[in-house]
Amino acid sequence: MAAEIHSRPQTSRPVLLNKIEGHSDAVNAAVLIPKEDGVITVSEDRTIRVWLKRDSGQYWPSIYHTVSSPCSCMSYHHDSRRIFIGQDNGAIVEFLISEDFNKMNHVKTYPAHQNRVTDMVFSLESEWVVSTGQDKSVSWMCTESGCMLGRHYFTSWASCLQYDQQTQHAFVGDYSGQITLLKLERQTYSIITTLKGHEGSIGALWWDPVQKLLFSGASDHSVIMWDIGGRKGRTLLLQGHHERVQAVRYLQLTRQLLTCSMDGGITVWNMDTQREEAPQWLDSDSCQKCEQPFFWNIKQMWDSKTIGLRQHHCRKCGKAVCAKCSSKRSTFPLMGFEFQVRVCDICFDTIKEEDRTALATFHEGKHNIAHMDIDPSRGLMVTCGSDRIVKIWDMTQVVGCSLATGFSPR
């Protein structure tokens, strides 16, 4: 059973069911096979493995296939049993898995990128495979002909991807911290908008096509919910990790968000509640409470014969304040601040005790989590990372048991 990392009382935790070991290098992706006691993994050790649960209760590889280059990511489509593997050399390899999951046949190799493939999505409806790479590009290729349909370059590494199959919109996160929304056509594309809010590289994206919400996790330890469907630019900031956020999943039925970070933190957010947007930080040459000048305000310092102060910001009102006027710290979960943050003295007095009630629970995966997948119908979660271990968790006490709707593994 996973241990807590916080002292808050919690009645439910993820339960560790199995550990899969055997990889000789980092496991970059793992997915649960729907309706099967099985897991598919891809690794830096150049292997693609299909693990099936045996009568002993342990998982053993029924398929062990080695490719020419380290495997960086994958996209598995269960109904057609087609699997696409992104590689470090920039190629994407397609395989067809047999019905008994004991054999895998090579179908096609796609020259998608000039450098490591970072993420991909296969769309059966359009017969496209959309991918991002460290060559700073997003590409989309036809899986019927194997031909490149289009490509767009960014100024930074394209790190992660989500794709809306109905509208053919792609969300691409990059290492500069931006998320670009593109409308993809068969031979062309258009840039719709760029989302800016993170202060670090984007580590994970998740798109909910039902509510039209985009969730992003980044190296700045934060998660942002972007209300795309609302068309008002509404965003919610969620801060509940101490390290880079590398995996994000939203459960539409229960309105819960699961996020995992590099230090093994697993956070479950209650999104079925009224939340407030964090304010924009205001600019000022002097403290907006006591009016003392900040250290760059040479004129006021000279006039008042005082030494300039360092600027801070109240997380609740957004005003620029000095350290003396913001000496208090508080949690404020309604704005997504599950950890204590700086607030000005006036705002601190307005926060009631019930306002500090946590809207997220915190758990410890006890290993670096680079990738996570969930089967909501069974309440199962799989995590993997650089420690070469794959862990399978029972999440039914955390996210509920009847989740079989509106969610499909990538």
Short mmCIF file of C-alpha atoms in Angstrom, two decimals:
data_model
loop_
_atom_site.label_atom_id
_atom_site.label_comp_id
_atom_site.label_asym_id
_atom_site.label_seq_id
_atom_site.Cartn_x
_atom_site.Cartn_y
_atom_site.Cartn_z
CA MET A 1 0.00 0.00 0.00
CA ALA A 2 1.32 3.43 -0.89
CA ALA A 3 2.32 5.75 1.91
CA GLU A 4 1.22 9.33 2.43
CA ILE A 5 3.56 12.28 2.02
CA HIS A 6 1.39 14.66 4.05
CA SER A 7 0.04 14.50 7.57
CA ARG A 8 -3.53 15.28 6.57
CA PRO A 9 -5.94 12.49 7.57
CA GLN A 10 -6.93 10.44 4.55
CA THR A 11 -9.36 7.55 4.42
CA SER A 12 -8.40 6.11 1.03
CA ARG A 13 -5.11 5.44 -0.69
CA PRO A 14 -3.81 3.75 -3.82
CA VAL A 15 -3.09 0.09 -3.12
CA LEU A 16 -0.03 -1.42 -4.80
CA LEU A 17 -1.10 -4.67 -6.47
CA ASN A 18 1.94 -5.68 -8.53
CA LYS A 19 5.44 -4.64 -9.44
CA ILE A 20 6.85 -5.57 -12.84
CA GLU A 21 10.62 -5.72 -13.05
CA GLY A 22 12.96 -6.89 -15.78
CA HIS A 23 13.79 -3.86 -17.90
CA SER A 24 17.47 -2.91 -18.11
CA ASP A 25 16.79 0.80 -18.65
CA ALA A 26 14.11 3.46 -18.04
CA VAL A 27 10.52 2.52 -18.92
CA ASN A 28 9.15 5.47 -20.89
CA ALA A 29 5.52 4.37 -21.29
CA ALA A 30 3.15 1.71 -19.96
CA VAL A 31 -0.51 1.15 -20.84
CA LEU A 32 -3.11 -1.20 -19.40
CA ILE A 33 -4.75 -3.55 -21.92
CA PRO A 34 -8.54 -3.07 -21.66
CA LYS A 35 -10.49 -6.16 -20.59
CA GLU A 36 -7.24 -8.08 -20.10
CA ASP A 37 -4.91 -8.61 -17.17
CA GLY A 38 -2.09 -7.20 -19.22
CA VAL A 39 0.31 -4.29 -19.61
CA ILE A 40 2.31 -3.06 -22.61
CA THR A 41 5.63 -1.33 -21.92
CA VAL A 42 8.27 0.40 -24.04
CA SER A 43 11.74 1.20 -22.78
CA GLU A 44 15.08 2.83 -23.40
CA ASP A 45 16.47 -0.72 -23.57
CA ARG A 46 14.88 -0.89 -27.10
CA THR A 47 12.25 -3.44 -26.08
CA ILE A 48 8.50 -3.60 -26.54
CA ARG A 49 6.96 -6.04 -24.07
CA VAL A 50 3.46 -7.33 -23.52
CA TRP A 51 3.04 -8.60 -19.97
CA LEU A 52 0.14 -10.93 -19.09
CA LYS A 53 -0.89 -11.94 -15.61
CA ARG A 54 -0.35 -15.64 -14.96
CA ASP A 55 -2.15 -17.97 -12.54
CA SER A 56 0.59 -17.29 -10.00
CA GLY A 57 -0.55 -13.67 -9.86
CA GLN A 58 2.69 -12.43 -11.42
CA TYR A 59 3.13 -10.73 -14.80
CA TRP A 60 5.36 -12.40 -17.39
CA PRO A 61 6.16 -11.22 -20.93
CA SER A 62 4.13 -12.94 -23.64
CA ILE A 63 5.79 -10.70 -26.27
CA TYR A 64 9.40 -9.52 -26.07
CA HIS A 65 10.42 -7.58 -29.18
CA THR A 66 13.59 -5.57 -29.74
CA VAL A 67 13.81 -2.66 -32.18
CA SER A 68 16.79 -0.75 -33.57
CA SER A 69 16.55 2.34 -31.35
CA PRO A 70 15.39 3.18 -27.80
CA CYS A 71 11.60 3.38 -27.49
CA SER A 72 10.47 6.80 -26.28
CA CYS A 73 6.64 6.66 -26.39
CA MET A 74 3.68 4.70 -27.75
CA SER A 75 0.06 4.90 -28.80
CA TYR A 76 -2.05 1.73 -28.49
CA HIS A 77 -5.48 1.30 -30.12
CA HIS A 78 -7.15 -1.68 -28.50
CA ASP A 79 -10.08 -2.28 -30.86
CA SER A 80 -7.78 -2.70 -33.86
CA ARG A 81 -4.83 -3.99 -31.72
CA ARG A 82 -2.54 -1.58 -33.55
CA ILE A 83 0.39 -0.15 -31.67
CA PHE A 84 2.67 2.70 -32.71
CA ILE A 85 6.11 3.05 -31.13
CA GLY A 86 8.10 6.29 -31.18
CA GLN A 87 11.85 5.90 -31.21
CA ASP A 88 14.93 7.90 -30.29
CA ASN A 89 16.05 8.00 -33.93
CA GLY A 90 12.87 9.86 -34.96
CA ALA A 91 11.07 6.92 -36.60
CA ILE A 92 7.64 5.57 -35.67
CA VAL A 93 7.10 1.82 -36.02
CA GLU A 94 3.62 0.27 -36.35
CA PHE A 95 2.85 -3.28 -35.24
CA LEU A 96 -0.28 -5.44 -35.18
CA ILE A 97 -0.75 -7.53 -32.03
CA SER A 98 -2.46 -10.94 -32.33
CA GLU A 99 -5.76 -11.62 -30.56
CA ASP A 100 -4.08 -13.84 -27.96
CA PHE A 101 -1.38 -11.20 -27.30
CA ASN A 102 1.37 -13.71 -28.00
CA LYS A 103 2.61 -12.37 -31.34
CA MET A 104 3.33 -8.98 -32.89
CA ASN A 105 3.84 -8.34 -36.61
CA HIS A 106 5.58 -5.34 -38.15
CA VAL A 107 3.26 -3.26 -40.37
CA LYS A 108 5.04 -0.05 -41.34
CA THR A 109 7.85 2.34 -40.40
CA TYR A 110 7.19 6.08 -40.62
CA PRO A 111 10.04 8.62 -41.01
CA ALA A 112 8.27 11.11 -38.76
CA HIS A 113 11.12 13.14 -37.23
CA GLN A 114 14.82 13.88 -37.41
CA ASN A 115 15.27 13.40 -33.67
CA ARG A 116 13.65 11.64 -30.73
CA VAL A 117 9.85 11.22 -30.86
CA THR A 118 8.41 12.69 -27.65
CA ASP A 119 4.68 11.90 -27.95
CA MET A 120 2.11 10.65 -30.43
CA VAL A 121 -1.58 9.91 -30.98
CA PHE A 122 -3.12 7.52 -33.49
CA SER A 123 -6.50 8.49 -34.98
CA LEU A 124 -8.43 5.58 -36.51
CA GLU A 125 -11.10 7.91 -37.89
CA SER A 126 -8.69 9.88 -40.05
CA GLU A 127 -6.03 7.14 -40.32
CA TRP A 128 -3.43 9.61 -39.10
CA VAL A 129 -0.58 9.31 -36.63
CA VAL A 130 0.20 12.72 -35.14
CA SER A 131 3.52 13.07 -33.32
CA THR A 132 5.90 15.54 -31.71
CA GLY A 133 9.68 15.39 -31.57
CA GLN A 134 12.88 16.89 -30.28
CA ASP A 135 13.47 18.23 -33.79
CA LYS A 136 11.06 21.01 -32.65
CA SER A 137 8.22 19.82 -34.86
CA VAL A 138 4.77 18.29 -34.90
CA SER A 139 4.02 16.04 -37.87
CA TRP A 140 1.01 14.13 -39.11
CA MET A 141 1.32 11.12 -41.39
CA CYS A 142 -1.17 8.96 -43.27
CA THR A 143 -1.18 5.42 -41.90
CA GLU A 144 -2.65 4.03 -45.12
CA SER A 145 0.07 5.34 -47.46
CA GLY A 146 2.84 5.96 -44.93
CA CYS A 147 3.34 9.43 -46.42
CA MET A 148 3.96 12.68 -44.58
CA LEU A 149 0.92 14.97 -44.77
CA GLY A 150 2.20 18.01 -42.92
CA ARG A 151 4.69 19.40 -40.43
CA HIS A 152 5.00 22.52 -38.29
CA TYR A 153 8.16 23.72 -36.53
CA PHE A 154 8.40 25.47 -33.17
CA THR A 155 11.21 27.45 -31.60
CA SER A 156 11.61 24.85 -28.81
CA TRP A 157 11.41 21.08 -28.45
CA ALA A 158 7.85 19.84 -28.86
CA SER A 159 7.43 17.76 -25.70
CA CYS A 160 3.85 16.47 -25.53
CA LEU A 161 0.65 16.26 -27.52
CA GLN A 162 -3.11 15.89 -27.36
CA TYR A 163 -5.43 15.54 -30.35
CA ASP A 164 -9.16 16.11 -30.75
CA GLN A 165 -10.28 13.61 -33.36
CA GLN A 166 -13.66 15.21 -34.02
CA THR A 167 -12.33 18.67 -34.88
CA GLN A 168 -8.77 17.70 -35.90
CA HIS A 169 -7.26 20.16 -33.46
CA ALA A 170 -3.85 19.40 -31.96
CA PHE A 171 -2.52 20.78 -28.66
CA VAL A 172 1.28 20.80 -28.56
CA GLY A 173 3.28 21.60 -25.43
CA ASP A 174 6.91 22.64 -25.73
CA TYR A 175 10.03 23.23 -23.65
CA SER A 176 9.50 27.00 -23.55
CA GLY A 177 6.32 26.48 -21.49
CA GLN A 178 3.87 27.33 -24.28
CA ILE A 179 0.98 25.29 -25.64
CA THR A 180 0.07 25.80 -29.28
CA LEU A 181 -3.36 24.95 -30.69
CA LEU A 182 -3.29 23.97 -34.36
CA LYS A 183 -6.04 23.04 -36.79
CA LEU A 184 -4.70 20.21 -38.95
CA GLU A 185 -5.83 19.60 -42.52
CA ARG A 186 -4.72 16.88 -44.90
CA GLN A 187 -2.24 19.11 -46.71
CA THR A 188 -2.12 22.24 -44.60
CA TYR A 189 -2.68 23.64 -41.12
CA SER A 190 -3.43 26.85 -39.27
CA ILE A 191 -2.32 28.14 -35.87
CA ILE A 192 -5.39 28.98 -33.77
CA THR A 193 -3.81 30.34 -30.59
CA THR A 194 -0.94 30.02 -28.12
CA LEU A 195 -1.59 29.37 -24.43
CA LYS A 196 0.88 30.95 -22.01
CA GLY A 197 0.76 30.39 -18.28
CA HIS A 198 3.53 28.01 -17.23
CA GLU A 199 6.98 29.15 -16.16
CA GLY A 200 8.65 25.86 -17.15
CA SER A 201 8.62 23.25 -19.88
CA ILE A 202 5.36 21.37 -20.47
CA GLY A 203 5.64 17.78 -19.25
CA ALA A 204 2.15 16.42 -19.88
CA LEU A 205 -1.19 17.30 -21.50
CA TRP A 206 -4.68 15.81 -21.27
CA TRP A 207 -7.70 16.81 -23.34
CA ASP A 208 -11.29 16.13 -22.26
CA PRO A 209 -13.44 16.34 -25.42
CA VAL A 210 -16.70 16.20 -23.45
CA GLN A 211 -16.25 19.32 -21.33
CA LYS A 212 -13.62 20.74 -23.71
CA LEU A 213 -11.06 21.18 -20.96
CA LEU A 214 -7.31 21.02 -21.44
CA PHE A 215 -5.04 20.11 -18.52
CA SER A 216 -1.30 20.74 -18.54
CA GLY A 217 1.49 19.85 -16.14
CA ALA A 218 4.93 21.41 -16.22
CA SER A 219 8.40 21.58 -14.70
CA ASP A 220 7.29 24.58 -12.61
CA HIS A 221 5.52 21.98 -10.40
CA SER A 222 2.10 23.33 -11.36
CA VAL A 223 -0.98 22.13 -13.24
CA ILE A 224 -3.29 24.43 -15.22
CA MET A 225 -6.84 23.74 -16.36
CA TRP A 226 -7.67 25.65 -19.56
CA ASP A 227 -11.40 26.09 -20.24
CA ILE A 228 -11.25 25.87 -24.03
CA GLY A 229 -14.98 25.33 -24.48
CA GLY A 230 -15.89 28.38 -22.41
CA ARG A 231 -14.11 30.66 -24.91
CA LYS A 232 -13.45 33.22 -22.17
CA GLY A 233 -9.82 32.42 -21.45
CA ARG A 234 -10.65 31.03 -18.01
CA THR A 235 -7.78 29.15 -16.37
CA LEU A 236 -7.38 27.45 -13.01
CA LEU A 237 -3.96 27.08 -11.42
CA LEU A 238 -3.36 23.96 -9.30
CA GLN A 239 -0.27 23.70 -7.11
CA GLY A 240 0.12 20.39 -5.30
CA HIS A 241 3.51 18.99 -6.34
CA HIS A 242 7.10 19.55 -5.26
CA GLU A 243 8.65 18.40 -8.53
CA ARG A 244 8.08 18.36 -12.31
CA VAL A 245 4.58 17.15 -13.27
CA GLN A 246 5.00 14.38 -15.85
CA ALA A 247 1.59 12.68 -16.12
CA VAL A 248 -1.99 14.04 -16.16
CA ARG A 249 -5.33 12.24 -16.51
CA TYR A 250 -8.87 13.61 -16.08
CA LEU A 251 -11.78 11.33 -15.15
CA GLN A 252 -14.80 13.00 -16.68
CA LEU A 253 -17.42 10.90 -14.86
CA THR A 254 -16.18 11.59 -11.33
CA ARG A 255 -14.73 15.04 -12.11
CA GLN A 256 -11.37 14.06 -10.69
CA LEU A 257 -7.92 14.97 -11.96
CA LEU A 258 -4.95 12.68 -11.34
CA THR A 259 -1.44 14.11 -11.65
CA CYS A 260 1.94 12.46 -11.07
CA SER A 261 5.36 14.02 -10.63
CA MET A 262 9.01 13.12 -10.95
CA ASP A 263 9.42 12.57 -7.19
CA GLY A 264 6.65 9.94 -7.15
CA GLY A 265 3.90 12.24 -5.92
CA ILE A 266 0.36 11.22 -6.90
CA THR A 267 -2.24 13.94 -6.41
CA VAL A 268 -5.99 13.47 -6.84
CA TRP A 269 -7.83 16.76 -7.37
CA ASN A 270 -11.54 17.28 -6.77
CA MET A 271 -12.67 19.27 -9.81
CA ASP A 272 -16.37 18.93 -8.99
CA THR A 273 -16.38 22.12 -6.94
CA GLN A 274 -16.45 25.85 -7.48
CA ARG A 275 -12.90 27.16 -7.83
CA GLU A 276 -11.54 30.67 -8.24
CA GLU A 277 -9.00 31.88 -10.77
CA ALA A 278 -5.70 33.03 -9.31
CA PRO A 279 -5.22 36.76 -9.96
CA GLN A 280 -2.67 38.20 -12.37
CA TRP A 281 0.33 39.66 -10.58
CA LEU A 282 0.28 43.44 -10.63
CA ASP A 283 3.26 45.66 -11.44
CA SER A 284 4.22 48.55 -9.20
CA ASP A 285 7.29 50.64 -8.31
CA SER A 286 6.34 50.62 -4.65
CA CYS A 287 4.48 48.41 -2.18
CA GLN A 288 0.76 48.64 -2.85
CA LYS A 289 0.09 48.38 0.90
CA CYS A 290 2.61 50.62 2.68
CA GLU A 291 3.85 52.55 -0.40
CA GLN A 292 7.52 51.95 0.41
CA PRO A 293 9.66 51.96 -2.77
CA PHE A 294 11.07 48.81 -4.33
CA PHE A 295 14.83 48.69 -4.90
CA TRP A 296 14.66 49.77 -8.56
CA ASN A 297 12.63 52.90 -7.74
CA ILE A 298 15.67 55.19 -7.50
CA LYS A 299 13.73 58.46 -7.47
CA GLN A 300 11.44 57.59 -4.56
CA MET A 301 14.33 56.10 -2.59
CA TRP A 302 16.29 59.35 -3.05
CA ASP A 303 13.32 61.56 -2.18
CA SER A 304 12.40 59.59 0.94
CA LYS A 305 16.01 58.78 1.92
CA THR A 306 15.13 55.09 2.33
CA ILE A 307 16.57 51.81 1.04
CA GLY A 308 14.49 50.05 -1.56
CA LEU A 309 12.68 46.82 -0.69
CA ARG A 310 12.33 43.54 -2.54
CA GLN A 311 9.06 43.00 -4.39
CA HIS A 312 6.75 40.08 -3.61
CA HIS A 313 3.19 39.24 -4.65
CA CYS A 314 0.14 38.20 -2.66
CA ARG A 315 -1.21 35.01 -4.19
CA LYS A 316 -4.80 35.89 -3.25
CA CYS A 317 -5.13 39.47 -4.52
CA GLY A 318 -2.11 39.67 -6.84
CA LYS A 319 -0.85 42.99 -5.47
CA ALA A 320 2.83 43.85 -5.37
CA VAL A 321 3.85 43.98 -1.72
CA CYS A 322 6.98 44.08 0.45
CA ALA A 323 8.02 41.33 2.86
CA LYS A 324 6.73 43.24 5.91
CA CYS A 325 3.23 43.56 4.42
CA SER A 326 3.16 39.89 3.40
CA SER A 327 4.61 38.13 6.41
CA LYS A 328 1.84 35.48 6.57
CA ARG A 329 1.50 32.15 4.75
CA SER A 330 -1.67 30.17 4.11
CA THR A 331 -3.17 27.44 1.97
CA PHE A 332 -6.08 28.51 -0.22
CA PRO A 333 -7.39 25.44 -2.10
CA LEU A 334 -10.20 27.40 -3.79
CA MET A 335 -7.47 29.00 -5.91
CA GLY A 336 -5.54 25.74 -6.22
CA PHE A 337 -2.96 26.50 -3.52
CA GLU A 338 -2.82 23.24 -1.56
CA PHE A 339 0.53 24.23 -0.05
CA GLN A 340 1.14 27.36 2.00
CA VAL A 341 1.87 30.42 -0.15
CA ARG A 342 2.62 34.08 0.50
CA VAL A 343 -0.43 36.29 1.13
CA CYS A 344 -0.59 39.88 2.27
CA ASP A 345 -1.66 40.52 5.85
CA ILE A 346 -5.04 41.91 4.80
CA CYS A 347 -5.91 38.88 2.65
CA PHE A 348 -4.72 36.52 5.38
CA ASP A 349 -7.36 37.94 7.72
CA THR A 350 -10.10 37.31 5.12
CA ILE A 351 -9.32 33.59 4.75
CA LYS A 352 -11.63 31.55 6.95
CA GLU A 353 -10.72 28.19 8.40
CA GLU A 354 -13.17 26.41 6.11
CA ASP A 355 -11.44 28.09 3.14
CA ARG A 356 -8.35 26.06 4.03
CA THR A 357 -10.11 22.71 3.61
CA ALA A 358 -8.09 20.63 1.16
CA LEU A 359 -9.61 19.92 -2.27
CA ALA A 360 -6.97 17.34 -3.18
CA THR A 361 -5.44 14.22 -1.63
CA PHE A 362 -1.77 13.35 -1.76
CA HIS A 363 -0.16 9.94 -2.13
CA GLU A 364 3.31 8.54 -2.67
CA GLY A 365 4.17 6.25 -5.57
CA LYS A 366 7.67 5.68 -4.20
CA HIS A 367 9.32 5.86 -7.62
CA ASN A 368 9.95 8.36 -10.36
CA ILE A 369 6.73 8.53 -12.42
CA ALA A 370 7.42 9.42 -16.04
CA HIS A 371 4.16 8.01 -17.42
CA MET A 372 0.80 6.90 -16.07
CA ASP A 373 -2.27 5.18 -17.53
CA ILE A 374 -5.67 4.41 -16.02
CA ASP A 375 -8.42 1.90 -16.76
CA PRO A 376 -11.41 3.58 -15.08
CA SER A 377 -13.75 0.59 -15.62
CA ARG A 378 -11.59 -1.49 -13.27
CA GLY A 379 -10.13 1.26 -11.14
CA LEU A 380 -6.58 0.30 -12.14
CA MET A 381 -3.59 2.56 -12.67
CA VAL A 382 -0.13 1.75 -14.00
CA THR A 383 2.94 3.93 -13.43
CA CYS A 384 6.49 3.66 -14.75
CA GLY A 385 9.69 5.64 -14.78
CA SER A 386 13.46 5.84 -14.78
CA ASP A 387 13.89 3.30 -11.97
CA ARG A 388 12.93 0.57 -14.53
CA ILE A 389 9.98 -0.56 -12.40
CA VAL A 390 6.34 -0.74 -13.49
CA LYS A 391 3.73 -0.56 -10.74
CA ILE A 392 0.05 -1.52 -10.94
CA TRP A 393 -2.28 0.15 -8.46
CA ASP A 394 -5.83 -0.40 -7.21
CA MET A 395 -7.40 3.08 -7.30
CA THR A 396 -11.01 2.13 -6.53
CA GLN A 397 -10.96 3.64 -3.03
CA VAL A 398 -9.47 6.84 -4.40
CA VAL A 399 -11.48 7.54 -7.55
CA GLY A 400 -14.52 5.26 -7.16
CA CYS A 401 -15.43 1.91 -8.68
CA SER A 402 -17.93 2.66 -11.46
CA LEU A 403 -15.95 4.73 -13.92
CA ALA A 404 -16.66 2.92 -17.20
CA THR A 405 -17.65 5.87 -19.35
CA GLY A 406 -16.16 8.51 -21.54
CA PHE A 407 -12.53 7.46 -21.13
CA SER A 408 -10.31 5.55 -23.49
CA PRO A 409 -6.62 4.79 -23.04
CA ARG A 410 -4.35 6.34 -25.65
#
